[in-house]
CSV table of C-alpha atoms in Angstrom, one decimal:
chain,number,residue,atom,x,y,z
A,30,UNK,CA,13.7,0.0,34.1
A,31,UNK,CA,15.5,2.2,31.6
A,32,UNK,CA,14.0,5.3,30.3
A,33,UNK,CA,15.3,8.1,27.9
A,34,UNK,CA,13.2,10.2,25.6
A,35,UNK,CA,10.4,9.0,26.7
A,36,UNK,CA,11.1,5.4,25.5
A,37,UNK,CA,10.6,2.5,28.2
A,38,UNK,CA,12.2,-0.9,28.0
A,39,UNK,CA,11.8,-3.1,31.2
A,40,UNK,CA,14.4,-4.8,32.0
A,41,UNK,CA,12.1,-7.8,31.9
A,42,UNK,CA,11.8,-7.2,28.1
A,43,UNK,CA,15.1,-6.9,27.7
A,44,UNK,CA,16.1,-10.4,29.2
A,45,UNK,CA,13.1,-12.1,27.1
A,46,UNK,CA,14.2,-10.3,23.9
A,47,UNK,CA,17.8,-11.3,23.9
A,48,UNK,CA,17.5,-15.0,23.2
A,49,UNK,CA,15.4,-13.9,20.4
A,50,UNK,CA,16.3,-12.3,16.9
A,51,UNK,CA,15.8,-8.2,17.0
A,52,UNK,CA,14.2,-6.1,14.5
A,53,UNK,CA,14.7,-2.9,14.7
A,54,UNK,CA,11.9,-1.1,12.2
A,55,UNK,CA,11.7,1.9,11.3
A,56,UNK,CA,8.7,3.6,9.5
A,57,UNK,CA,6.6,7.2,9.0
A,58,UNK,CA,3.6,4.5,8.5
A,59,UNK,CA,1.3,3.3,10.4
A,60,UNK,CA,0.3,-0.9,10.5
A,61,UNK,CA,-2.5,0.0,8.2
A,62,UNK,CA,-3.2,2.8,6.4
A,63,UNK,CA,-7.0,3.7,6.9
A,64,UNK,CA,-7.5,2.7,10.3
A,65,UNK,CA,-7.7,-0.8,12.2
A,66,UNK,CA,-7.9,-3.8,10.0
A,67,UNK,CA,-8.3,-1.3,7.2
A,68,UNK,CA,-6.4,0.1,3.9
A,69,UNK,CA,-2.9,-1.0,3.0
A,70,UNK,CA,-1.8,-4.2,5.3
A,71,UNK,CA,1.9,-4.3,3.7
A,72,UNK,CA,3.5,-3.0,7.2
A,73,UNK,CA,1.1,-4.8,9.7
A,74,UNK,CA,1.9,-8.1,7.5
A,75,UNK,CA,5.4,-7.3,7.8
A,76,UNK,CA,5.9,-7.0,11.5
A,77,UNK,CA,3.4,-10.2,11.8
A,78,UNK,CA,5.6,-11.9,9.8
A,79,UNK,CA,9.3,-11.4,11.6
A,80,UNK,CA,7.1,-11.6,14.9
A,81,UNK,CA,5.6,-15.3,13.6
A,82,UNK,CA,9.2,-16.6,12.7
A,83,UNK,CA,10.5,-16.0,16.4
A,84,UNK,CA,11.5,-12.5,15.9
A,85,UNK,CA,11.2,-9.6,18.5
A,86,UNK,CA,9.8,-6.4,16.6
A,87,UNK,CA,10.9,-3.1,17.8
A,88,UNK,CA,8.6,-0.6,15.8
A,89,UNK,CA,9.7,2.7,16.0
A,90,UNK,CA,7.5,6.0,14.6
A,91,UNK,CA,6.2,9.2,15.2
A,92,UNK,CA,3.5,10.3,17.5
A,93,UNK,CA,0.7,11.1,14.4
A,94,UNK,CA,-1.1,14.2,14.0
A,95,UNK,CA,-3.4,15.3,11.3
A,96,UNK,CA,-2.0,17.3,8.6
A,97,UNK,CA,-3.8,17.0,5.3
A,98,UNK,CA,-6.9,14.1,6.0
A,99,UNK,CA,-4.6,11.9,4.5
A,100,UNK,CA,-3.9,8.0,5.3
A,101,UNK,CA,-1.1,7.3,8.1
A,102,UNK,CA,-2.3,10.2,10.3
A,103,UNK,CA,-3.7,8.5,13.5
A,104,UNK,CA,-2.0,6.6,15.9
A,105,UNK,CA,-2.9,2.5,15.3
A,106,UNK,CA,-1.9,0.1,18.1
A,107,UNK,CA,-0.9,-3.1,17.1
A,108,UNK,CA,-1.6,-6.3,19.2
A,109,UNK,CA,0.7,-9.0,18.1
A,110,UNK,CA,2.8,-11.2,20.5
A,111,UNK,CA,6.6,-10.2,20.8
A,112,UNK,CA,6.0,-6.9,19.0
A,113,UNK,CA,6.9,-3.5,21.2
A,114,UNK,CA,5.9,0.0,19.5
A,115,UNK,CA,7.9,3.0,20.7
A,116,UNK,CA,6.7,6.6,19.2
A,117,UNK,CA,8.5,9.7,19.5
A,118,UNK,CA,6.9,13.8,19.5
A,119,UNK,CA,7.1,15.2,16.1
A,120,UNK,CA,6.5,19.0,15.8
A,121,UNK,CA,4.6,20.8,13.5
A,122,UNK,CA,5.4,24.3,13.1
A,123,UNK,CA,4.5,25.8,9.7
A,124,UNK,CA,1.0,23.9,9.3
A,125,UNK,CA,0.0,27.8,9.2
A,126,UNK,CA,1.8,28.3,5.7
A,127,UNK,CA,-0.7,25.2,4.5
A,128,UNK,CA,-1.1,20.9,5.1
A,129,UNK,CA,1.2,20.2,2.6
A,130,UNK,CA,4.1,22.3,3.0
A,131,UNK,CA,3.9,20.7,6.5
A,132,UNK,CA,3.6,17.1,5.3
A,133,UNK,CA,6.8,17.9,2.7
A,134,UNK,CA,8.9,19.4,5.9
A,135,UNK,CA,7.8,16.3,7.5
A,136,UNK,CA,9.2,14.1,4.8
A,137,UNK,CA,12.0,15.8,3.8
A,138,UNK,CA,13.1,16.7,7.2
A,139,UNK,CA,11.3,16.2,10.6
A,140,UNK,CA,10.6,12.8,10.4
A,141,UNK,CA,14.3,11.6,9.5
A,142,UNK,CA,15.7,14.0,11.6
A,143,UNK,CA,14.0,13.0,14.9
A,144,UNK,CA,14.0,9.2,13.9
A,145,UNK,CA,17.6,9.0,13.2
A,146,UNK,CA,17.6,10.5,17.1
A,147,UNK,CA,15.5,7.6,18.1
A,148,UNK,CA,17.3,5.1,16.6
A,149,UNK,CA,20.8,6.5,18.4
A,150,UNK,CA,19.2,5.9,21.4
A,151,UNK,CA,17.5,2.3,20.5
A,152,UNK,CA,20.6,0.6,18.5
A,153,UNK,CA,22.4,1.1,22.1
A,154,UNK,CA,19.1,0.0,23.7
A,155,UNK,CA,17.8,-3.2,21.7
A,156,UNK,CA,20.9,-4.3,20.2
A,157,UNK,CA,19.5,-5.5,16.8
A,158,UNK,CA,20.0,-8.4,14.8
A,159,UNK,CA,18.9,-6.3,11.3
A,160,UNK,CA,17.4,-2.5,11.1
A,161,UNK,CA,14.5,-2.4,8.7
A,162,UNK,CA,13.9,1.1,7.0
A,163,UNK,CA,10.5,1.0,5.9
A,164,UNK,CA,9.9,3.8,3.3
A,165,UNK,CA,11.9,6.3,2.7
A,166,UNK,CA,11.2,8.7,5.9
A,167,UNK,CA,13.2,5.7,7.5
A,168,UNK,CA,15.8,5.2,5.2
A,169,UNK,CA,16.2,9.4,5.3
A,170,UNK,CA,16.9,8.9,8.8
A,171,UNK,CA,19.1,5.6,9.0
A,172,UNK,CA,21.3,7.9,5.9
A,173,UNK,CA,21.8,10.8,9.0
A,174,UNK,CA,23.6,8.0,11.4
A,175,UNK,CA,27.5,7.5,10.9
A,176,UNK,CA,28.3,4.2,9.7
A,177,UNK,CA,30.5,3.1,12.2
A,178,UNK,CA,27.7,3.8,14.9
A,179,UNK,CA,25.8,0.3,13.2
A,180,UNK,CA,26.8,-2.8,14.0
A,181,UNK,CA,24.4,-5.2,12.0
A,182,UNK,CA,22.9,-5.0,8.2
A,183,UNK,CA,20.5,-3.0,7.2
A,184,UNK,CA,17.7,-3.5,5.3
A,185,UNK,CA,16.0,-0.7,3.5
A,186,UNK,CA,12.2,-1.3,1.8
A,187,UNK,CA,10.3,0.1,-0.8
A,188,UNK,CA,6.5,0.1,-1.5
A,189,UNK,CA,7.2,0.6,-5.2
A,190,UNK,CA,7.6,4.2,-6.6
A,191,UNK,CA,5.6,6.9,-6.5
A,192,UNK,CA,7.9,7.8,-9.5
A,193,UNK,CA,6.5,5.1,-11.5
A,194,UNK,CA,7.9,5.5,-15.3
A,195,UNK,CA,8.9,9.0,-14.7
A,196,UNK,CA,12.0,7.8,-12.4
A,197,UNK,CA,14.5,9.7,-15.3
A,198,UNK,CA,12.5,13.2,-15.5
A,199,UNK,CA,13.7,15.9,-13.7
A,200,UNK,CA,10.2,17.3,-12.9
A,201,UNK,CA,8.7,14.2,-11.5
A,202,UNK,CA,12.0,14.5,-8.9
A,203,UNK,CA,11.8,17.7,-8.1
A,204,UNK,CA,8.0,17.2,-7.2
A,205,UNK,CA,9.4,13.6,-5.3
A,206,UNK,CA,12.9,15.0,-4.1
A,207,UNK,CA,12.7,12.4,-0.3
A,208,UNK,CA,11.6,9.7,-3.3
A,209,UNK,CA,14.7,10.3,-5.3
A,210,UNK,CA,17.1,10.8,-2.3
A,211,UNK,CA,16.4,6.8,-0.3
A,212,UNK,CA,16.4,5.5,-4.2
A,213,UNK,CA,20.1,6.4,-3.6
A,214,UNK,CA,20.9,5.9,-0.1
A,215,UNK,CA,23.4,3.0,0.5
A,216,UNK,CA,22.0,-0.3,2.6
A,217,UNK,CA,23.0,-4.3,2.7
A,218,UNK,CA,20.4,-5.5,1.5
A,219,UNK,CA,17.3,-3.4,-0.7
A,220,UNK,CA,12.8,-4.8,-0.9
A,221,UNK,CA,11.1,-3.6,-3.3
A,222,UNK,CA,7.5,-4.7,-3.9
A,223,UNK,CA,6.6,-5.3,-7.5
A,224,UNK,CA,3.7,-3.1,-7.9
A,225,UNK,CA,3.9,-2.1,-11.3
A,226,UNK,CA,5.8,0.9,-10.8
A,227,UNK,CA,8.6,0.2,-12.5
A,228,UNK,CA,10.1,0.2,-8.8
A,229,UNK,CA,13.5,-1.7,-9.8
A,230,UNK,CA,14.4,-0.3,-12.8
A,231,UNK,CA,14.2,3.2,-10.7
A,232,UNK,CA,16.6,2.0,-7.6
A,233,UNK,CA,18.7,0.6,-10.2
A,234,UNK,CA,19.0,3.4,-12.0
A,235,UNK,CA,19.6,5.7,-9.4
A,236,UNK,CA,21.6,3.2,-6.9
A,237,UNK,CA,24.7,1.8,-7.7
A,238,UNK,CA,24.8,-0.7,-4.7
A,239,UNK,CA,21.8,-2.4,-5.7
A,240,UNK,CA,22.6,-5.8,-7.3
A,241,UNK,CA,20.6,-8.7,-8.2
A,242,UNK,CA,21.8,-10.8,-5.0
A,243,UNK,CA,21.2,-7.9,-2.6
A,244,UNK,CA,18.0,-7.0,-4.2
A,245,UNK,CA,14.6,-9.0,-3.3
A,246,UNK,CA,11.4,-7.9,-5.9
A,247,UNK,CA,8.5,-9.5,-5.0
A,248,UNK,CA,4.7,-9.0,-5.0
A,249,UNK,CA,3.2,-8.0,-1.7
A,250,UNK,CA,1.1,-11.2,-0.4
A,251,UNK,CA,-2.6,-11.4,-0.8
A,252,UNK,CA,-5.0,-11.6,1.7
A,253,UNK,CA,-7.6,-14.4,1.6
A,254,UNK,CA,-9.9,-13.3,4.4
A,255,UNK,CA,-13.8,-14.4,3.6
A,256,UNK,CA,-12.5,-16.7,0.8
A,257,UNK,CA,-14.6,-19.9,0.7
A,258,UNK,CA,-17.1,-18.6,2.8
A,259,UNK,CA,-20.5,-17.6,1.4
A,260,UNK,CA,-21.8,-14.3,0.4
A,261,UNK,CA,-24.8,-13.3,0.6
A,262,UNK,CA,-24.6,-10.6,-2.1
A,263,UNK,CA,-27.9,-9.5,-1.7
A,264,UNK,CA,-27.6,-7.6,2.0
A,265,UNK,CA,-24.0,-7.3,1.4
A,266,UNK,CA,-25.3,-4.6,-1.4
A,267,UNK,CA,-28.2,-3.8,0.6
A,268,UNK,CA,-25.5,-1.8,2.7
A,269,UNK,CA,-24.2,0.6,0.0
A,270,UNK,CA,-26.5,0.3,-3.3
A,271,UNK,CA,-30.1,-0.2,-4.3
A,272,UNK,CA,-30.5,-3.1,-6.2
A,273,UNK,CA,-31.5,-3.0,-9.8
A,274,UNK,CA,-31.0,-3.8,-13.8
A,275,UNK,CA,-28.2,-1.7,-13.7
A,276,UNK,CA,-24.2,-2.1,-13.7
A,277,UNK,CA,-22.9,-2.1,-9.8
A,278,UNK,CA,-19.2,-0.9,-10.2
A,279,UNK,CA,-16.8,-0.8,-7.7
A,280,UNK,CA,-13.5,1.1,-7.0
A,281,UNK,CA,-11.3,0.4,-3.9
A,282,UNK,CA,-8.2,2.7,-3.0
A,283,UNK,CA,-6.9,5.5,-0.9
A,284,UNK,CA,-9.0,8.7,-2.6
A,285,UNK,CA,-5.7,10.4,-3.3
A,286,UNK,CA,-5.3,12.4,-6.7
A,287,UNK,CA,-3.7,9.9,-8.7
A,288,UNK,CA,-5.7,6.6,-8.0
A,289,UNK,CA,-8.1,8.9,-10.7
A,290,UNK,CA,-11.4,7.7,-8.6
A,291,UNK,CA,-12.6,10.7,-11.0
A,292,UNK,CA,-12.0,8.3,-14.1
A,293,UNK,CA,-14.9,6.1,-12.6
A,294,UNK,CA,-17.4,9.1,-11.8
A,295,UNK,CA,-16.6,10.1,-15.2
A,296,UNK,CA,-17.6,6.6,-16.3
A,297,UNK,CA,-20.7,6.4,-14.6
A,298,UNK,CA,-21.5,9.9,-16.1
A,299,UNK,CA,-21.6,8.6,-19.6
A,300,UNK,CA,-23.3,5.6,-19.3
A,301,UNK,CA,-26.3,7.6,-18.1
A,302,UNK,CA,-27.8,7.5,-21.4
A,303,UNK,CA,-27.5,3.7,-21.3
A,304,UNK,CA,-28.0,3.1,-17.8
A,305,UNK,CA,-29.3,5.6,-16.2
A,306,UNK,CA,-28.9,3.9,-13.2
A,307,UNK,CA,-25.5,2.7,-12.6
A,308,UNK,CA,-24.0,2.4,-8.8
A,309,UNK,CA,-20.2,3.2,-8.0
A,310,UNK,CA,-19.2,1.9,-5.1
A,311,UNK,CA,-15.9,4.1,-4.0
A,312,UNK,CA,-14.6,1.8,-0.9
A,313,UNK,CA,-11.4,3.8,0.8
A,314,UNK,CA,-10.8,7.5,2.3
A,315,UNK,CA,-8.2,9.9,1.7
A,316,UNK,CA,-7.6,13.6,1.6
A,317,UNK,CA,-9.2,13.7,-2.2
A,318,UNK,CA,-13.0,12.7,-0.3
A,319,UNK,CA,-14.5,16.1,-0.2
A,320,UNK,CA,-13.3,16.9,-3.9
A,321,UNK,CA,-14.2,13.8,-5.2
A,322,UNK,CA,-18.0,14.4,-3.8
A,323,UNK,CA,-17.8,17.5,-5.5
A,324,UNK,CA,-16.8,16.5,-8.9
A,325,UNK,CA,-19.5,13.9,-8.5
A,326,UNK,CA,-22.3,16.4,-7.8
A,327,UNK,CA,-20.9,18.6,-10.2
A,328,UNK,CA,-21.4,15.9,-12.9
A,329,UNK,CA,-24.6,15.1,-11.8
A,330,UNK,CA,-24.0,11.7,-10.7
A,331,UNK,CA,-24.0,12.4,-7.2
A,332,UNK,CA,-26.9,9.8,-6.5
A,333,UNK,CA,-25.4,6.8,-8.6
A,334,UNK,CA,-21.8,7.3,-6.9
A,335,UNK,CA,-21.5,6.0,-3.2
A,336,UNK,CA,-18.5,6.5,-1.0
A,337,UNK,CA,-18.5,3.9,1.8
A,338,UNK,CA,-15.1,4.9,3.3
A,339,UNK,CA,-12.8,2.4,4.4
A,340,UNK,CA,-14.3,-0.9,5.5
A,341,UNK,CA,-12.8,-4.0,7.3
A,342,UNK,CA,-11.1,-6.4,4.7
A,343,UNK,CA,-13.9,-8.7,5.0
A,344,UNK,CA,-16.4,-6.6,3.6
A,345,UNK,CA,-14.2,-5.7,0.9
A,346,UNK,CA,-13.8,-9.4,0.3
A,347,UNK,CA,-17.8,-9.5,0.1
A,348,UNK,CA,-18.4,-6.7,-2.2
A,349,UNK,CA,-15.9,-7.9,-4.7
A,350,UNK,CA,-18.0,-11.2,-4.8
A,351,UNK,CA,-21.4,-9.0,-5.2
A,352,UNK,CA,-20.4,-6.1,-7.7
A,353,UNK,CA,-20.7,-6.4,-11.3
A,354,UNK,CA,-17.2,-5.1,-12.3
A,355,UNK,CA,-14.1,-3.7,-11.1
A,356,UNK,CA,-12.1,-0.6,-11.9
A,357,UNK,CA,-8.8,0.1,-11.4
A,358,UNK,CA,-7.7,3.4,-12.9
A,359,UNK,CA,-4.5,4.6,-11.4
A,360,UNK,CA,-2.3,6.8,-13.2
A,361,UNK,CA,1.1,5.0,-11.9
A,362,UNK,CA,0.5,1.3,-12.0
A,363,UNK,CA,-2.3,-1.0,-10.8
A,364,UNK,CA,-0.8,-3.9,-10.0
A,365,UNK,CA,-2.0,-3.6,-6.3
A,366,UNK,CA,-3.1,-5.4,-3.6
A,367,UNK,CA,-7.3,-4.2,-4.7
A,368,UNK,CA,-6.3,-5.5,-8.3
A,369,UNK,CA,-5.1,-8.9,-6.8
A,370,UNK,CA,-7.5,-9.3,-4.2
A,371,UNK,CA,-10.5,-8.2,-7.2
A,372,UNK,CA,-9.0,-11.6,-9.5
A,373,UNK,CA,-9.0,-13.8,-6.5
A,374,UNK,CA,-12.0,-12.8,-5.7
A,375,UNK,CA,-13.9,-13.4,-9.4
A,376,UNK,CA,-15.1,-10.1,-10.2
A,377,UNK,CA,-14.3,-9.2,-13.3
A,378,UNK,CA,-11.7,-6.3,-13.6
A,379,UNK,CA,-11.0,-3.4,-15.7
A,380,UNK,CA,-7.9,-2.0,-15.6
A,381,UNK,CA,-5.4,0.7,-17.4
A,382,UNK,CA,-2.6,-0.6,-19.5
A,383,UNK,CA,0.3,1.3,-17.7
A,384,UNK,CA,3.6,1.1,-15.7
A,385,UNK,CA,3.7,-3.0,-15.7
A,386,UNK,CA,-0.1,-4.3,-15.6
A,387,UNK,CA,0.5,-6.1,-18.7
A,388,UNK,CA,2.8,-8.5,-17.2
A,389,UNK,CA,-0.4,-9.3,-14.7
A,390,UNK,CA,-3.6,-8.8,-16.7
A,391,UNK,CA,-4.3,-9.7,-20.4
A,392,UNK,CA,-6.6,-8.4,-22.4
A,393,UNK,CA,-9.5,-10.6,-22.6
A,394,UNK,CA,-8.0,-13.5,-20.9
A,395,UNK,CA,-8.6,-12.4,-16.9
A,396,UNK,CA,-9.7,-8.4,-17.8
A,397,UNK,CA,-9.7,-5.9,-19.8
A,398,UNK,CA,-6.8,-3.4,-20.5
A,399,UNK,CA,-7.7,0.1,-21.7
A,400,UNK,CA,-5.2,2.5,-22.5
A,401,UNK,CA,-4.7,5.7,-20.0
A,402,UNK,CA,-7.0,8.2,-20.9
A,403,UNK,CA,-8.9,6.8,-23.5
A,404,UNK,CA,-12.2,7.5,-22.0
A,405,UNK,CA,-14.5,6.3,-25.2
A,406,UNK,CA,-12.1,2.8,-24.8
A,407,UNK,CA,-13.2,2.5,-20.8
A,408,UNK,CA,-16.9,3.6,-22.0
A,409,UNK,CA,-17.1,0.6,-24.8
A,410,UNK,CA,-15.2,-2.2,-22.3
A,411,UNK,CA,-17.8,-1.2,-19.6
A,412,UNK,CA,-20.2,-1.6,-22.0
A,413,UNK,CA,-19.1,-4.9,-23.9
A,414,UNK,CA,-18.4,-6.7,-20.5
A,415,UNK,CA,-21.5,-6.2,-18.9
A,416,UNK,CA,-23.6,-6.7,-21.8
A,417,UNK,CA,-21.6,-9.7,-22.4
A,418,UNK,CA,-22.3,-12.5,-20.1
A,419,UNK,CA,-19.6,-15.2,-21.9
A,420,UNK,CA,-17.1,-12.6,-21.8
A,421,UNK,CA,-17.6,-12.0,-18.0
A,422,UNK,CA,-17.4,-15.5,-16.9
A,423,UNK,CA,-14.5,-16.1,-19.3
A,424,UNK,CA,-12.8,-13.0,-17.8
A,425,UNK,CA,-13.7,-14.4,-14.2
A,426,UNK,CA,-12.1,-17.5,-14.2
A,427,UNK,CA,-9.1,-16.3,-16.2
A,428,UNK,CA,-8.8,-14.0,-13.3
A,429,UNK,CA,-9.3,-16.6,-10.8
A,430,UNK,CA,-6.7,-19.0,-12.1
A,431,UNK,CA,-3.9,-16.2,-12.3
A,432,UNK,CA,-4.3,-15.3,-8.5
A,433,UNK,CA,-4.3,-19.0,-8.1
A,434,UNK,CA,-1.0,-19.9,-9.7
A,435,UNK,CA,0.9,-16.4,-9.3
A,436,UNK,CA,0.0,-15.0,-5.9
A,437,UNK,CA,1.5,-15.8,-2.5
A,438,UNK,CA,-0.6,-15.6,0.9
A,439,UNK,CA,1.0,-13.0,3.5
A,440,UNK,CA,2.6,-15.8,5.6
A,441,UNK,CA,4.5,-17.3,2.6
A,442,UNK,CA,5.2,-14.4,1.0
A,443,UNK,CA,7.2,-13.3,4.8
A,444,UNK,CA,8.6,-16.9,4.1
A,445,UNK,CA,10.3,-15.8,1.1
A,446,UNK,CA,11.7,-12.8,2.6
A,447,UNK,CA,13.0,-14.0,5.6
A,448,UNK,CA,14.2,-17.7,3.7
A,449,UNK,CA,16.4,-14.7,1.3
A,450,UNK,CA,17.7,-12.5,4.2
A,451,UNK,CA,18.8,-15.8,5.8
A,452,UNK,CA,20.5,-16.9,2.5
A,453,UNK,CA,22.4,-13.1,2.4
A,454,UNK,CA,23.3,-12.0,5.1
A,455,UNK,CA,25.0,-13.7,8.3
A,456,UNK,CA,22.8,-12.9,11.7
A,457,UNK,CA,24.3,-12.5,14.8
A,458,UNK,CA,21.9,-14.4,17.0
């Protein structure tokens, strides 16, 4: 048995692992973001998907601790075969001096500067066929090693930008400075989801290194979990709504400040006069929960607005079938996976014409686009779609044939990936 750090790898492990490709990823995340089998599944479909195709996955992060009630902050184990998670202490000394200058330290500097001492100690361990920096707390830390201490390509992935079309201003990257810093940092070969964030043109911009061969943009996959199966969208809204003749709406996202979950409380708010009893449905948790309650209370709504926290992807699956329409307000992009999953689904889908949701949703074909803070234009589509049963179904199955024809599921979406790194980059076996 070898141990260091407080990392364990058998020696049992070691002689299994080495007929096999080794990843070596690297990530501040967690599998999912919201707990087990809930939030975000980019990460947990990634390390499924190398493990699937004969890889051995060597996750490496940090021993979580709450720091703001954010997403990410508990430990998640993950229970896939071939798959071995190794977490290292991360300190937190100036949570006193407030939750967020702690979680900036910890992007900026703890994280990368403990997992670069990690991965020191696993690239002589593991002996990897690729390194995978997931994020850019990993690619921070893979930038602190010396190049000649890495003998295999690197791999360095993005989740889209937080910049979105702000990836020039110097404000936005001041307020994003660990954002702006891995858009630069050098690797062999550069994934970036195509979330609508403009996420290309940014590490293009910025990164010198970046080419279109050594540069995969793709859509995350989409998960199909409940599809085909019946709903039963009376109890399903039993759970979270009264029934009546009223709009059911529902929102699904992290409750962080710029998903704008307030845009739909908002929403609800006017259409009081109309229909006085409207439902939100707010599925998802986040540090913005307590504040979002507020602002509901505070606009009176606080009886048509109903925050179900995050639930298993199934039920989300179920209340996309059962809700009347669905609202994606982000003030980035919303070409996520809720947006995708809502047109697979059928539910018809409001959305914000920003970053690039155009190239996924056309007006009146499978939603409708509103421009960002008109709130009179979201009032009058809320109102012409549900009023207008033609335009719903027409907006339904335009919806459902886009997903259709332009959306991968997770396993064939890790296809393309790995089928590209394959095609790049020569492994070592």
């Amino acid at each position: 048995m070898f141990e260091r750090s407080g990392f364990i790898v058998t020696a049992c492990e070691r002689a299994v692992v080495a007929e096999k490709k080794i990843l070596l990823l690297i990530s501040f995340l967690e599998p999912w973001s919201m707990g087990p089998e809930r939030g975000a599944p980019s990460l947990y479909e990634t390390i499924r998907g190398y493990a699937s195709a004969g890889w051995h996955v060597h996750y490496l992060t940090a021993q979580k601790r709450s720091v703001g009630g954010g997403s990410h902050e508990q430990n998640i184990d993950i229970k896939i075969p071939d798959v071995s998670v190794h977490r290292f202490p991360l300190p937190a000394p100036f949570t006193k001096l407030g939750l967020r200058i702690q979680g900036k330290l910890d992007r900026l500097y703890y994280f990368p500067s403990y997992a670069a001492k990690a991965i020191r100690e696993y690239l002589e361990r593991v002996n990897p066929t690729l390194i995978y920096a997931y994020e850019e707390g990993a690619i921070l830390a893979m930038s602190r090693l010396k190049s000649n201490s890495i003998c295999c390509p690197v791999l360095h992935r993005f989740q889209g930008t937080i910049l979105g079309s702000s990836y020039r201003s110097f404000p936005a990257i001041m307020r994003k400075m660990e954002t702006w810093m891995a858009l630069r940092k050098r690797a062999d070969l550069y994934v970036m989801t195509d979330d609508g964030t403009l996420g290309d043109q940014a590490l293009t911009y910025w990164n010198s290194h970046v080419t279109e061969d050594n540069l995969l943009f793709i859509r995350n996959g989409i998960d199909s979990t409940g599809k085909g199966e019946k709903v039963d969208h009376t109890s399903t809204l039993e759970r979270f709504s009264e029934a009546g003749d009223a709009p059911i709406l529902l929102m699904v996202s992290r409750l962080a400040g710029w998903k704008r979950i307030d845009r739909g409380i908002d929403l609800v708010s006017d259409l009081r006069g109309r229909y006085s009893r409207t439902k939100l449905i707010v599925v998802g948790d986040g540090e913005q929960k307590d504040q979002l309650m507020g602002y509901a209370a505070a606009k009176g709504v606080k009886d048509n607005v109903f925050f179900a926290g995050s639930q298993p992807r199934s039920t989300v699956f179920s209340l996309m079938q059962s809700c009347d329409i669905f609202l994606s307000l982000y003030d980035i992009s919303n070409c996520g996976n809720p947006l995708f999953e809502a047109l697979l689904s059928g539910i018809p889908v409001i959305t914000l014409n920003n970053g690039s949701t155009s190239a996924v949703v056309t007006d009146r074909l499978n939603g409708l686009l509103v421009e960002p803070n008109d709130q009179f234009g979201l009032f009058s589509a809320m109102l012409e779609l549900y009023e207008n049963e033609s335009l719903r179904r027409k907006i339904s199955e335009g919806g459902l044939a886009w997903a259709r024809q332009n959306m991968l599921s997770w396993n064939d979406r890790m296809e393309v990936e790995l089928s590209w790194i394959y095609s790049q980059v020569q492994l070592r076996e």
